[in-house]
Amino acid sequence: SYHQRSTSGSLASSAGAATAGAAAALSAQWSDAQRHHERVVRLFLAAANLRPAAPDADVQVALGLLFNLSYEYDKAVDCFRTALGATPDDYSLWNKLGATLANGNRSRDAIGAYERAL
């Protein structure tokens, strides 16, 4: 009947509007998350620049994790390697380096880092 078609059409229209609304909300949340991420990176970079001659391993690890989250694997690798300069026996940090190298399609290099982690 006409009423059934009309109802199903309005349901589809409502579902489409709800989906569009949800997509817009997710997009706004993603934009907020990106802005917060960029702000945190800037703050940690400022902290790192306070002592460029003697980098703080914890600051470098935090930056490495932040760069890893934003798929900036080369930057993350640099940060983890800098942190390892201060804490060369940190197995957890070697593991982070291995995972980051693997994520950046550098599997051969990752194996060496994983072996150091063990």
mmCIF file of C-alpha atoms in Angstrom:
data_model
loop_
_atom_site.group_PDB
_atom_site.id
_atom_site.type_symbol
_atom_site.label_atom_id
_atom_site.label_comp_id
_atom_site.label_asym_id
_atom_site.label_seq_id
_atom_site.Cartn_x
_atom_site.Cartn_y
_atom_site.Cartn_z
ATOM 1 C CA SER A 1 0.000 0.000 0.000
ATOM 2 C CA TYR A 2 0.959 3.630 -0.384
ATOM 3 C CA HIS A 3 1.150 4.167 3.376
ATOM 4 C CA GLN A 4 3.729 1.395 3.776
ATOM 5 C CA ARG A 5 5.906 2.768 1.025
ATOM 6 C CA SER A 6 5.640 6.250 2.448
ATOM 7 C CA THR A 7 6.571 5.012 5.928
ATOM 8 C CA SER A 8 9.525 2.996 4.707
ATOM 9 C CA GLY A 9 10.683 5.972 2.652
ATOM 10 C CA SER A 10 10.560 8.248 5.677
ATOM 11 C CA LEU A 11 12.382 5.613 7.739
ATOM 12 C CA ALA A 12 15.131 5.493 5.144
ATOM 13 C CA SER A 13 15.219 9.272 5.121
ATOM 14 C CA SER A 14 15.439 9.344 8.928
ATOM 15 C CA ALA A 15 18.174 6.723 8.894
ATOM 16 C CA GLY A 16 20.106 8.728 6.313
ATOM 17 C CA ALA A 17 19.788 11.882 8.383
ATOM 18 C CA ALA A 18 20.878 10.028 11.505
ATOM 19 C CA THR A 19 23.867 8.578 9.675
ATOM 20 C CA ALA A 20 24.831 11.996 8.337
ATOM 21 C CA GLY A 21 24.481 13.462 11.839
ATOM 22 C CA ALA A 22 26.625 10.715 13.333
ATOM 23 C CA ALA A 23 29.229 11.207 10.614
ATOM 24 C CA ALA A 24 29.329 14.939 11.299
ATOM 25 C CA ALA A 25 29.712 14.324 15.026
ATOM 26 C CA LEU A 26 32.536 11.849 14.432
ATOM 27 C CA SER A 27 34.225 14.279 12.076
ATOM 28 C CA ALA A 28 34.061 17.022 14.703
ATOM 29 C CA GLN A 29 35.445 14.681 17.348
ATOM 30 C CA TRP A 30 38.252 13.635 15.007
ATOM 31 C CA SER A 31 39.116 17.284 14.333
ATOM 32 C CA ASP A 32 39.177 17.971 18.078
ATOM 33 C CA ALA A 33 41.375 14.931 18.678
ATOM 34 C CA GLN A 34 43.780 16.025 15.938
ATOM 35 C CA ARG A 35 44.015 19.535 17.404
ATOM 36 C CA HIS A 36 44.690 18.115 20.875
ATOM 37 C CA HIS A 37 47.295 15.721 19.476
ATOM 38 C CA GLU A 38 49.068 18.537 17.635
ATOM 39 C CA ARG A 39 49.016 20.692 20.788
ATOM 40 C CA VAL A 40 50.503 17.907 22.901
ATOM 41 C CA VAL A 41 53.210 17.302 20.287
ATOM 42 C CA ARG A 42 54.083 21.017 20.314
ATOM 43 C CA LEU A 43 54.318 20.986 24.118
ATOM 44 C CA PHE A 44 56.595 17.939 24.158
ATOM 45 C CA LEU A 45 58.761 19.427 21.388
ATOM 46 C CA ALA A 46 59.097 22.582 23.487
ATOM 47 C CA ALA A 47 60.111 20.432 26.451
ATOM 48 C CA ALA A 48 62.655 18.589 24.305
ATOM 49 C CA ASN A 49 64.110 21.898 23.127
ATOM 50 C CA LEU A 50 64.768 22.960 26.703
ATOM 51 C CA ARG A 51 67.711 20.537 26.854
ATOM 52 C CA PRO A 52 68.850 19.818 23.288
ATOM 53 C CA ALA A 53 72.382 18.851 24.390
ATOM 54 C CA ALA A 54 71.121 16.324 26.956
ATOM 55 C CA PRO A 55 67.772 14.944 25.748
ATOM 56 C CA ASP A 56 65.387 13.628 28.385
ATOM 57 C CA ALA A 57 64.618 9.971 27.614
ATOM 58 C CA ASP A 58 61.050 10.202 28.944
ATOM 59 C CA VAL A 59 60.265 13.210 26.746
ATOM 60 C CA GLN A 60 61.732 11.398 23.747
ATOM 61 C CA VAL A 61 59.672 8.273 24.457
ATOM 62 C CA ALA A 62 56.507 10.370 24.737
ATOM 63 C CA LEU A 63 57.297 12.080 21.436
ATOM 64 C CA GLY A 64 58.007 8.705 19.848
ATOM 65 C CA LEU A 65 54.612 7.431 20.928
ATOM 66 C CA LEU A 66 52.873 10.579 19.708
ATOM 67 C CA PHE A 67 54.587 10.384 16.317
ATOM 68 C CA ASN A 68 53.744 6.697 16.104
ATOM 69 C CA LEU A 69 50.064 7.510 16.683
ATOM 70 C CA SER A 70 50.119 9.986 13.806
ATOM 71 C CA TYR A 71 51.887 7.498 11.487
ATOM 72 C CA GLU A 72 55.082 9.585 11.448
ATOM 73 C CA TYR A 73 57.255 6.530 11.863
ATOM 74 C CA ASP A 74 60.605 8.054 10.879
ATOM 75 C CA LYS A 75 60.207 10.771 13.510
ATOM 76 C CA ALA A 76 59.147 8.178 16.067
ATOM 77 C CA VAL A 77 62.197 6.039 15.274
ATOM 78 C CA ASP A 78 64.475 9.058 15.770
ATOM 79 C CA CYS A 79 62.899 9.765 19.154
ATOM 80 C CA PHE A 80 63.143 6.163 20.338
ATOM 81 C CA ARG A 81 66.777 5.952 19.217
ATOM 82 C CA THR A 82 67.558 9.181 21.052
ATOM 83 C CA ALA A 83 65.936 7.785 24.205
ATOM 84 C CA LEU A 84 67.919 4.559 23.808
ATOM 85 C CA GLY A 85 71.083 6.639 23.860
ATOM 86 C CA ALA A 86 70.294 7.404 27.503
ATOM 87 C CA THR A 87 68.769 4.023 28.411
ATOM 88 C CA PRO A 88 70.346 1.393 26.129
ATOM 89 C CA ASP A 89 69.217 -1.566 28.255
ATOM 90 C CA ASP A 90 65.521 -0.663 28.284
ATOM 91 C CA TYR A 91 63.906 -3.752 26.729
ATOM 92 C CA SER A 92 60.501 -2.059 26.571
ATOM 93 C CA LEU A 93 61.971 0.793 24.549
ATOM 94 C CA TRP A 94 63.698 -1.629 22.168
ATOM 95 C CA ASN A 95 60.300 -3.277 21.692
ATOM 96 C CA LYS A 96 58.687 0.100 20.920
ATOM 97 C CA LEU A 97 61.424 0.787 18.400
ATOM 98 C CA GLY A 98 60.883 -2.634 16.806
ATOM 99 C CA ALA A 99 57.130 -2.110 16.551
ATOM 100 C CA THR A 100 57.595 1.335 15.042
ATOM 101 C CA LEU A 101 60.094 0.064 12.497
ATOM 102 C CA ALA A 102 57.695 -2.748 11.577
ATOM 103 C CA ASN A 103 54.807 -0.292 11.262
ATOM 104 C CA GLY A 104 56.973 1.779 8.927
ATOM 105 C CA ASN A 105 57.610 -1.249 6.667
ATOM 106 C CA ARG A 106 61.174 -1.692 7.913
ATOM 107 C CA SER A 107 60.822 -5.297 9.026
ATOM 108 C CA ARG A 108 64.496 -6.201 8.712
ATOM 109 C CA ASP A 109 65.487 -3.345 11.002
ATOM 110 C CA ALA A 110 62.659 -4.268 13.357
ATOM 111 C CA ILE A 111 64.061 -7.764 13.871
ATOM 112 C CA GLY A 112 67.290 -6.335 15.271
ATOM 113 C CA ALA A 113 65.384 -4.124 17.693
ATOM 114 C CA TYR A 114 63.188 -7.027 18.782
ATOM 115 C CA GLU A 115 66.284 -9.180 19.357
ATOM 116 C CA ARG A 116 67.727 -6.443 21.599
ATOM 117 C CA ALA A 117 64.429 -6.376 23.490
ATOM 118 C CA LEU A 118 64.877 -10.046 24.330
#
